[in-house]
Amino acid sequence: MLTFKEMYELGIKMGIKADPRGASKVKFHLEQVKKQYAGTKEDDKKYFDQERLVNPYYDDCRMHTGNPKAPIKRILVGIDIGEGEVLLATQLSERGQKIDAVIAHHTLGGSKASLTGVMGMNTDRYEEVGMPVHVAEKIIANRQGEVHRSLHAYNHYQIIDIARPLAVNLMNIHTATDNLVDQFLQNFLTKKKIRTVGDIMDALMEIPEFQEGKTRGAGPLLVAGSPQNKVGRFVLEMTGGVNPGEPLYPELSRAGVSTVIAMHMTDDARAKAAEHSMNAIISGHIPSDSLGMNLYLDELEKRGVEIVPCGGLIRVSRVKKRK
């Protein structure tokens, strides 16, 4: 039986294995963090959580409250977890459906405050598609500053402060499972005979999470370009914290990228992609997040954990049932 900590660590390991940068660049990232820690003033080291030295996603994946050694049999899982879902977990437990942990996908507490820390991983991805690294670094750095300032005023710990006195085992797992959806879609689309943008739209609609997303009014959308357009080179924007923003798209176009497939995109970013004659597909935020979470949750299910979906999660199990 998994413990709370083992359940969390499994997600991190899966995220590392699926990281689009590859193992060598993840290792390089952790080496840079160690150098940063070594160069930190002694008075400031108390503010540096040493889990950062071994966990490349600590900035937006955390165990927030509870007992790391608690055995896990049944969990409440949502894309978003708020005060209501935390209370729901306690109500279910009181009514005979004991909930051993609550898992959110989106960030909470400290993982929301430091979300921008994972955005740097996109620099490697854009360099790989042909963008000059100094340009990629500048775009990402500017976007990190913008997002950090927008998050700074949040009341980050409101939900944590509800879960703690209720002794709820609460965690969130963000970039690690976004890596899983990125890997899944990259492999899935590469195996398809995709020539046009319409082919991508058709392929996405073969995936159950996107089918349900369309039923709920949040399925794949073509927001720039035409279904008849050739795909050319495409990039996925499924991981790396948040959408990188509108300055990216002229540079991707110059690097020879014709099509972008993103979870979500601001209208300014969409307009910029269209201005540079790019095709832009929004796969759907919640269906895409659900796909990544489901790939993780399937591994928990295989280990005997019962999944209770909530908070927008479109639960699709790919675990083969024994007859």
mmCIF file of C-alpha atoms in Angstrom:
data_model
loop_
_atom_site.group_PDB
_atom_site.id
_atom_site.type_symbol
_atom_site.label_atom_id
_atom_site.label_comp_id
_atom_site.label_asym_id
_atom_site.label_seq_id
_atom_site.Cartn_x
_atom_site.Cartn_y
_atom_site.Cartn_z
ATOM 1 C CA MET A 1 0.000 0.000 0.000
ATOM 2 C CA LEU A 2 1.279 3.457 -0.932
ATOM 3 C CA THR A 3 1.893 6.130 1.668
ATOM 4 C CA PHE A 4 1.018 9.774 1.059
ATOM 5 C CA LYS A 5 4.672 10.617 0.411
ATOM 6 C CA GLU A 6 5.184 7.634 -1.900
ATOM 7 C CA MET A 7 2.124 8.663 -3.894
ATOM 8 C CA TYR A 8 3.561 12.161 -4.335
ATOM 9 C CA GLU A 9 7.048 10.897 -5.197
ATOM 10 C CA LEU A 10 5.645 8.548 -7.833
ATOM 11 C CA GLY A 11 4.145 11.529 -9.653
ATOM 12 C CA ILE A 12 7.443 13.419 -9.569
ATOM 13 C CA LYS A 13 9.334 10.383 -10.939
ATOM 14 C CA MET A 14 6.825 10.015 -13.746
ATOM 15 C CA GLY A 15 7.166 13.711 -14.559
ATOM 16 C CA ILE A 16 10.954 13.467 -14.759
ATOM 17 C CA LYS A 17 10.745 10.446 -17.058
ATOM 18 C CA ALA A 18 8.357 12.333 -19.375
ATOM 19 C CA ASP A 19 10.164 15.690 -19.226
ATOM 20 C CA PRO A 20 10.427 17.062 -22.800
ATOM 21 C CA ARG A 21 13.933 18.372 -22.081
ATOM 22 C CA GLY A 22 15.316 14.867 -21.615
ATOM 23 C CA ALA A 23 17.188 13.390 -18.663
ATOM 24 C CA SER A 24 20.488 15.199 -19.298
ATOM 25 C CA LYS A 25 18.912 18.652 -19.241
ATOM 26 C CA VAL A 26 16.871 17.852 -16.120
ATOM 27 C CA LYS A 27 20.142 16.800 -14.477
ATOM 28 C CA PHE A 28 21.778 20.040 -15.622
ATOM 29 C CA HIS A 29 18.879 22.020 -14.148
ATOM 30 C CA LEU A 30 19.327 20.362 -10.751
ATOM 31 C CA GLU A 31 23.070 21.006 -10.895
ATOM 32 C CA GLN A 32 22.366 24.697 -11.459
ATOM 33 C CA VAL A 33 20.007 24.732 -8.466
ATOM 34 C CA LYS A 34 22.758 23.203 -6.317
ATOM 35 C CA LYS A 35 25.163 25.918 -7.449
ATOM 36 C CA GLN A 36 22.533 28.524 -6.619
ATOM 37 C CA TYR A 37 22.121 27.077 -3.138
ATOM 38 C CA ALA A 38 25.885 26.935 -2.587
ATOM 39 C CA GLY A 39 26.105 30.620 -3.493
ATOM 40 C CA THR A 40 23.232 31.668 -1.231
ATOM 41 C CA LYS A 41 24.104 33.805 1.781
ATOM 42 C CA GLU A 42 23.858 31.935 5.075
ATOM 43 C CA ASP A 43 21.119 34.266 6.344
ATOM 44 C CA ASP A 44 19.035 33.465 3.259
ATOM 45 C CA LYS A 45 19.480 29.686 3.268
ATOM 46 C CA LYS A 46 16.636 29.280 5.757
ATOM 47 C CA TYR A 47 14.287 30.453 2.978
ATOM 48 C CA PHE A 48 15.604 27.835 0.536
ATOM 49 C CA ASP A 49 13.745 24.523 0.736
ATOM 50 C CA GLN A 50 16.312 21.818 0.045
ATOM 51 C CA GLU A 51 13.783 19.649 -1.777
ATOM 52 C CA ARG A 52 14.551 21.935 -4.717
ATOM 53 C CA LEU A 53 17.932 20.195 -4.933
ATOM 54 C CA VAL A 54 16.345 16.873 -5.975
ATOM 55 C CA ASN A 55 12.873 17.776 -7.268
ATOM 56 C CA PRO A 56 12.864 19.763 -10.539
ATOM 57 C CA TYR A 57 9.153 20.595 -10.103
ATOM 58 C CA TYR A 58 9.175 21.689 -6.476
ATOM 59 C CA ASP A 59 8.194 25.191 -7.592
ATOM 60 C CA ASP A 60 4.689 24.044 -8.546
ATOM 61 C CA CYS A 61 4.252 20.523 -7.093
ATOM 62 C CA ARG A 62 3.971 20.198 -3.310
ATOM 63 C CA MET A 63 2.758 18.138 -0.377
ATOM 64 C CA HIS A 64 1.033 20.873 1.613
ATOM 65 C CA THR A 65 -0.494 19.373 4.751
ATOM 66 C CA GLY A 66 -0.903 16.026 6.463
ATOM 67 C CA ASN A 67 1.075 12.936 7.406
ATOM 68 C CA PRO A 68 3.651 11.721 4.828
ATOM 69 C CA LYS A 69 3.398 8.191 6.234
ATOM 70 C CA ALA A 70 -0.406 7.948 6.006
ATOM 71 C CA PRO A 71 -1.566 4.870 4.047
ATOM 72 C CA ILE A 72 -3.596 5.688 0.949
ATOM 73 C CA LYS A 73 -6.652 3.690 -0.153
ATOM 74 C CA ARG A 74 -9.091 6.308 -1.495
ATOM 75 C CA ILE A 75 -8.356 9.825 -2.756
ATOM 76 C CA LEU A 76 -10.402 12.840 -3.842
ATOM 77 C CA VAL A 77 -8.870 14.361 -6.987
ATOM 78 C CA GLY A 78 -9.700 17.565 -8.861
ATOM 79 C CA ILE A 79 -8.139 19.827 -11.441
ATOM 80 C CA ASP A 80 -8.955 22.627 -9.008
ATOM 81 C CA ILE A 81 -9.339 22.119 -5.278
ATOM 82 C CA GLY A 82 -10.910 24.852 -3.176
ATOM 83 C CA GLU A 83 -12.378 25.193 0.266
ATOM 84 C CA GLY A 84 -15.484 23.263 -0.789
ATOM 85 C CA GLU A 85 -13.549 20.223 -1.970
ATOM 86 C CA VAL A 86 -11.495 20.108 1.230
ATOM 87 C CA LEU A 87 -14.724 20.130 3.234
ATOM 88 C CA LEU A 88 -16.234 17.567 0.862
ATOM 89 C CA ALA A 89 -13.384 15.198 1.712
ATOM 90 C CA THR A 90 -14.153 15.488 5.420
ATOM 91 C CA GLN A 91 -17.884 15.042 4.806
ATOM 92 C CA LEU A 92 -17.320 11.901 2.747
ATOM 93 C CA SER A 93 -15.087 10.520 5.497
ATOM 94 C CA GLU A 94 -17.748 11.205 8.116
ATOM 95 C CA ARG A 95 -20.341 9.431 5.946
ATOM 96 C CA GLY A 96 -18.400 6.196 5.657
ATOM 97 C CA GLN A 97 -16.410 6.894 2.463
ATOM 98 C CA LYS A 98 -13.052 7.639 4.055
ATOM 99 C CA ILE A 99 -10.880 9.944 1.966
ATOM 100 C CA ASP A 100 -7.194 9.432 2.734
ATOM 101 C CA ALA A 101 -5.857 12.349 0.681
ATOM 102 C CA VAL A 102 -6.926 15.205 -1.575
ATOM 103 C CA ILE A 103 -4.992 15.909 -4.775
ATOM 104 C CA ALA A 104 -5.227 19.077 -6.835
ATOM 105 C CA HIS A 105 -3.644 19.578 -10.229
ATOM 106 C CA HIS A 106 -3.457 23.364 -10.151
ATOM 107 C CA THR A 107 -1.197 25.110 -7.718
ATOM 108 C CA LEU A 108 -1.955 25.892 -4.080
ATOM 109 C CA GLY A 109 -0.123 27.703 -1.315
ATOM 110 C CA GLY A 110 3.611 27.911 -1.883
ATOM 111 C CA SER A 111 3.357 26.140 -5.238
ATOM 112 C CA LYS A 112 1.222 29.014 -6.524
ATOM 113 C CA ALA A 113 3.545 31.646 -5.121
ATOM 114 C CA SER A 114 6.587 30.086 -6.841
ATOM 115 C CA LEU A 115 4.867 28.809 -10.006
ATOM 116 C CA THR A 116 7.106 30.858 -12.289
ATOM 117 C CA GLY A 117 10.137 28.798 -11.253
ATOM 118 C CA VAL A 118 9.228 26.009 -13.698
ATOM 119 C CA MET A 119 8.849 28.318 -16.698
ATOM 120 C CA GLY A 120 12.553 28.245 -17.479
ATOM 121 C CA MET A 121 12.216 24.723 -18.863
ATOM 122 C CA ASN A 122 10.645 26.217 -21.991
ATOM 123 C CA THR A 123 13.936 27.854 -22.939
ATOM 124 C CA ASP A 124 15.403 24.462 -23.839
ATOM 125 C CA ARG A 125 12.340 23.503 -25.849
ATOM 126 C CA TYR A 126 12.352 26.629 -27.975
ATOM 127 C CA GLU A 127 16.086 26.381 -28.573
ATOM 128 C CA GLU A 128 15.500 22.861 -29.898
ATOM 129 C CA VAL A 129 13.072 24.087 -32.548
ATOM 130 C CA GLY A 130 15.613 26.602 -33.817
ATOM 131 C CA MET A 131 15.019 29.774 -31.808
ATOM 132 C CA PRO A 132 18.241 31.509 -30.673
ATOM 133 C CA VAL A 133 18.690 30.690 -27.016
ATOM 134 C CA HIS A 134 19.208 34.327 -25.994
ATOM 135 C CA VAL A 135 15.862 35.233 -27.566
ATOM 136 C CA ALA A 136 14.094 32.328 -25.835
ATOM 137 C CA GLU A 137 15.647 33.257 -22.490
ATOM 138 C CA LYS A 138 14.574 36.898 -22.802
ATOM 139 C CA ILE A 139 10.979 36.024 -23.736
ATOM 140 C CA ILE A 140 10.656 33.560 -20.867
ATOM 141 C CA ALA A 141 12.317 35.889 -18.345
ATOM 142 C CA ASN A 142 9.947 38.725 -19.250
ATOM 143 C CA ARG A 143 6.942 36.418 -18.960
ATOM 144 C CA GLN A 144 8.176 35.085 -15.614
ATOM 145 C CA GLY A 145 8.305 38.613 -14.253
ATOM 146 C CA GLU A 146 4.826 39.395 -15.555
ATOM 147 C CA VAL A 147 3.292 36.233 -14.055
ATOM 148 C CA HIS A 148 5.139 36.574 -10.755
ATOM 149 C CA ARG A 149 3.871 40.114 -10.287
ATOM 150 C CA SER A 150 0.317 39.025 -11.082
ATOM 151 C CA LEU A 151 0.467 36.195 -8.509
ATOM 152 C CA HIS A 152 2.178 38.157 -5.752
ATOM 153 C CA ALA A 153 -1.019 39.648 -4.320
ATOM 154 C CA TYR A 154 -2.850 36.315 -4.002
ATOM 155 C CA ASN A 155 -3.929 34.927 -0.637
ATOM 156 C CA HIS A 156 -1.921 31.785 -1.388
ATOM 157 C CA TYR A 157 -2.475 29.898 1.863
ATOM 158 C CA GLN A 158 -6.232 30.254 2.383
ATOM 159 C CA ILE A 159 -7.003 26.658 1.349
ATOM 160 C CA ILE A 160 -3.934 25.305 3.142
ATOM 161 C CA ASP A 161 -5.133 26.955 6.342
ATOM 162 C CA ILE A 162 -8.433 25.092 6.044
ATOM 163 C CA ALA A 163 -6.854 21.714 5.318
ATOM 164 C CA ARG A 164 -4.290 21.846 8.132
ATOM 165 C CA PRO A 165 -6.600 21.994 11.195
ATOM 166 C CA LEU A 166 -8.815 19.353 9.572
ATOM 167 C CA ALA A 167 -5.761 17.070 9.250
ATOM 168 C CA VAL A 168 -6.394 16.602 5.522
ATOM 169 C CA ASN A 169 -3.530 15.128 3.500
ATOM 170 C CA LEU A 170 -3.362 17.698 0.710
ATOM 171 C CA MET A 171 -1.001 17.891 -2.261
ATOM 172 C CA ASN A 172 -0.935 19.278 -5.782
ATOM 173 C CA ILE A 173 0.910 18.053 -8.830
ATOM 174 C CA HIS A 174 1.174 20.430 -11.774
ATOM 175 C CA THR A 175 4.137 20.395 -14.168
ATOM 176 C CA ALA A 176 4.890 16.713 -13.503
ATOM 177 C CA THR A 177 1.526 15.665 -14.977
ATOM 178 C CA ASP A 178 1.612 18.363 -17.655
ATOM 179 C CA ASN A 179 4.782 16.602 -18.839
ATOM 180 C CA LEU A 180 2.722 13.416 -19.146
ATOM 181 C CA VAL A 181 0.119 14.987 -21.423
ATOM 182 C CA ASP A 182 2.886 16.615 -23.470
ATOM 183 C CA GLN A 183 4.606 13.249 -23.973
ATOM 184 C CA PHE A 184 1.317 11.464 -24.706
ATOM 185 C CA LEU A 185 0.229 13.946 -27.373
ATOM 186 C CA GLN A 186 3.694 14.138 -28.951
ATOM 187 C CA ASN A 187 3.771 10.352 -29.367
ATOM 188 C CA PHE A 188 0.103 10.151 -30.370
ATOM 189 C CA LEU A 189 0.313 12.821 -33.079
ATOM 190 C CA THR A 190 3.678 11.644 -34.393
ATOM 191 C CA LYS A 191 2.223 8.182 -35.070
ATOM 192 C CA LYS A 192 -0.714 9.639 -36.997
ATOM 193 C CA LYS A 193 -0.568 10.443 -40.727
ATOM 194 C CA ILE A 194 -1.106 14.124 -40.123
ATOM 195 C CA ARG A 195 -0.760 16.490 -43.064
ATOM 196 C CA THR A 196 -3.327 19.200 -42.426
ATOM 197 C CA VAL A 197 -4.483 21.177 -39.427
ATOM 198 C CA GLY A 198 -7.848 19.469 -39.802
ATOM 199 C CA ASP A 199 -6.080 16.125 -39.354
ATOM 200 C CA ILE A 200 -4.824 17.290 -35.955
ATOM 201 C CA MET A 201 -8.322 18.359 -34.924
ATOM 202 C CA ASP A 202 -9.687 14.954 -35.964
ATOM 203 C CA ALA A 203 -6.924 13.140 -34.105
ATOM 204 C CA LEU A 204 -7.517 15.058 -30.885
ATOM 205 C CA MET A 205 -11.173 14.135 -31.026
ATOM 206 C CA GLU A 206 -10.236 10.445 -30.838
ATOM 207 C CA ILE A 207 -9.141 11.010 -27.231
ATOM 208 C CA PRO A 208 -11.908 10.475 -24.632
ATOM 209 C CA GLU A 209 -10.977 13.475 -22.483
ATOM 210 C CA PHE A 210 -11.349 15.798 -25.477
ATOM 211 C CA GLN A 211 -14.610 14.153 -26.500
ATOM 212 C CA GLU A 212 -16.029 14.848 -23.056
ATOM 213 C CA GLY A 213 -14.488 18.312 -23.114
ATOM 214 C CA LYS A 214 -16.410 19.080 -26.310
ATOM 215 C CA THR A 215 -19.609 17.810 -24.673
ATOM 216 C CA ARG A 216 -18.956 20.249 -21.838
ATOM 217 C CA GLY A 217 -18.282 23.147 -24.218
ATOM 218 C CA ALA A 218 -14.497 23.180 -23.722
ATOM 219 C CA GLY A 219 -13.146 20.902 -26.441
ATOM 220 C CA PRO A 220 -10.470 21.566 -29.082
ATOM 221 C CA LEU A 221 -10.716 24.836 -31.020
ATOM 222 C CA LEU A 222 -8.929 26.086 -34.107
ATOM 223 C CA VAL A 223 -8.311 29.747 -33.280
ATOM 224 C CA ALA A 224 -5.907 30.741 -36.073
ATOM 225 C CA GLY A 225 -5.414 29.300 -39.541
ATOM 226 C CA SER A 226 -7.579 26.949 -41.565
ATOM 227 C CA PRO A 227 -8.324 23.202 -41.386
ATOM 228 C CA GLN A 228 -7.010 22.912 -44.963
ATOM 229 C CA ASN A 229 -3.608 24.417 -44.074
ATOM 230 C CA LYS A 230 -0.607 22.134 -43.993
ATOM 231 C CA VAL A 231 0.713 21.485 -40.496
ATOM 232 C CA GLY A 232 4.415 21.952 -41.238
ATOM 233 C CA ARG A 233 6.500 21.866 -38.059
ATOM 234 C CA PHE A 234 4.412 21.934 -34.903
ATOM 235 C CA VAL A 235 5.125 22.546 -31.245
ATOM 236 C CA LEU A 236 3.113 21.604 -28.188
ATOM 237 C CA GLU A 237 2.492 24.048 -25.343
ATOM 238 C CA MET A 238 1.312 21.651 -22.660
ATOM 239 C CA THR A 239 3.875 22.140 -19.918
ATOM 240 C CA GLY A 240 6.192 24.715 -18.389
ATOM 241 C CA GLY A 241 3.865 26.434 -15.928
ATOM 242 C CA VAL A 242 1.853 28.903 -18.013
ATOM 243 C CA ASN A 243 1.406 29.974 -21.624
ATOM 244 C CA PRO A 244 4.574 31.856 -22.671
ATOM 245 C CA GLY A 245 2.718 34.860 -24.103
ATOM 246 C CA GLU A 246 2.411 36.735 -27.369
ATOM 247 C CA PRO A 247 6.095 37.730 -27.993
ATOM 248 C CA LEU A 248 6.905 34.062 -28.571
ATOM 249 C CA TYR A 249 4.973 33.554 -31.796
ATOM 250 C CA PRO A 250 6.885 35.831 -34.196
ATOM 251 C CA GLU A 251 10.079 34.105 -33.060
ATOM 252 C CA LEU A 252 8.609 30.627 -33.507
ATOM 253 C CA SER A 253 7.501 31.601 -37.004
ATOM 254 C CA ARG A 254 11.005 32.840 -37.835
ATOM 255 C CA ALA A 255 12.380 29.531 -36.566
ATOM 256 C CA GLY A 256 10.190 27.670 -39.047
ATOM 257 C CA VAL A 257 7.334 26.566 -36.807
ATOM 258 C CA SER A 258 3.973 26.669 -38.592
ATOM 259 C CA THR A 259 1.547 25.232 -36.035
ATOM 260 C CA VAL A 260 1.120 25.609 -32.290
ATOM 261 C CA ILE A 261 -1.029 23.270 -30.182
ATOM 262 C CA ALA A 262 -1.646 24.846 -26.791
ATOM 263 C CA MET A 263 -3.800 23.989 -23.776
ATOM 264 C CA HIS A 264 -5.001 27.575 -23.681
ATOM 265 C CA MET A 265 -3.973 30.913 -25.137
ATOM 266 C CA THR A 266 -4.796 34.561 -24.524
ATOM 267 C CA ASP A 267 -6.544 36.378 -27.335
ATOM 268 C CA ASP A 268 -3.528 38.687 -27.719
ATOM 269 C CA ALA A 269 -1.322 35.625 -28.225
ATOM 270 C CA ARG A 270 -3.813 34.163 -30.697
ATOM 271 C CA ALA A 271 -3.849 37.412 -32.658
ATOM 272 C CA LYS A 272 -0.051 37.502 -32.752
ATOM 273 C CA ALA A 273 0.102 33.929 -34.054
ATOM 274 C CA ALA A 274 -2.471 34.779 -36.733
ATOM 275 C CA GLU A 275 -0.564 37.948 -37.667
ATOM 276 C CA HIS A 276 2.427 35.750 -38.498
ATOM 277 C CA SER A 277 0.306 33.320 -40.535
ATOM 278 C CA MET A 278 0.598 30.533 -37.986
ATOM 279 C CA ASN A 279 -1.978 27.883 -37.220
ATOM 280 C CA ALA A 280 -3.041 27.836 -33.567
ATOM 281 C CA ILE A 281 -5.047 25.062 -31.948
ATOM 282 C CA ILE A 282 -6.335 25.181 -28.388
ATOM 283 C CA SER A 283 -6.718 21.603 -27.197
ATOM 284 C CA GLY A 284 -8.799 22.620 -24.189
ATOM 285 C CA HIS A 285 -7.421 23.462 -20.764
ATOM 286 C CA ILE A 286 -9.406 21.161 -18.485
ATOM 287 C CA PRO A 287 -9.517 18.176 -20.892
ATOM 288 C CA SER A 288 -5.744 18.455 -21.393
ATOM 289 C CA ASP A 289 -5.048 18.728 -17.674
ATOM 290 C CA SER A 290 -7.384 15.774 -17.118
ATOM 291 C CA LEU A 291 -5.451 13.657 -19.626
ATOM 292 C CA GLY A 292 -2.168 14.288 -17.824
ATOM 293 C CA MET A 293 -3.688 13.646 -14.426
ATOM 294 C CA ASN A 294 -5.359 10.459 -15.647
ATOM 295 C CA LEU A 295 -2.046 9.011 -16.783
ATOM 296 C CA TYR A 296 -0.753 9.522 -13.239
ATOM 297 C CA LEU A 297 -3.950 8.359 -11.559
ATOM 298 C CA ASP A 298 -3.905 5.152 -13.605
ATOM 299 C CA GLU A 299 -0.619 4.239 -11.932
ATOM 300 C CA LEU A 300 -2.195 4.851 -8.542
ATOM 301 C CA GLU A 301 -5.208 2.767 -9.533
ATOM 302 C CA LYS A 302 -2.890 -0.090 -10.502
ATOM 303 C CA ARG A 303 -1.527 0.073 -6.964
ATOM 304 C CA GLY A 304 -4.979 -0.323 -5.453
ATOM 305 C CA VAL A 305 -5.924 3.331 -4.883
ATOM 306 C CA GLU A 306 -9.569 4.267 -5.481
ATOM 307 C CA ILE A 307 -10.074 7.543 -7.339
ATOM 308 C CA VAL A 308 -12.997 9.856 -6.510
ATOM 309 C CA PRO A 309 -13.079 12.632 -9.155
ATOM 310 C CA CYS A 310 -14.184 16.193 -8.406
ATOM 311 C CA GLY A 311 -13.167 19.768 -9.191
ATOM 312 C CA GLY A 312 -13.526 19.497 -12.963
ATOM 313 C CA LEU A 313 -11.462 16.327 -13.440
ATOM 314 C CA ILE A 314 -12.651 14.314 -16.452
ATOM 315 C CA ARG A 315 -11.706 10.888 -15.147
ATOM 316 C CA VAL A 316 -10.888 8.345 -17.856
ATOM 317 C CA SER A 317 -9.181 5.159 -16.701
ATOM 318 C CA ARG A 318 -6.911 3.294 -19.120
ATOM 319 C CA VAL A 319 -6.281 0.496 -16.643
ATOM 320 C CA LYS A 320 -7.298 -2.848 -18.063
ATOM 321 C CA LYS A 321 -9.749 -4.513 -15.749
ATOM 322 C CA ARG A 322 -9.216 -8.132 -14.824
ATOM 323 C CA LYS A 323 -12.009 -10.439 -15.940
#
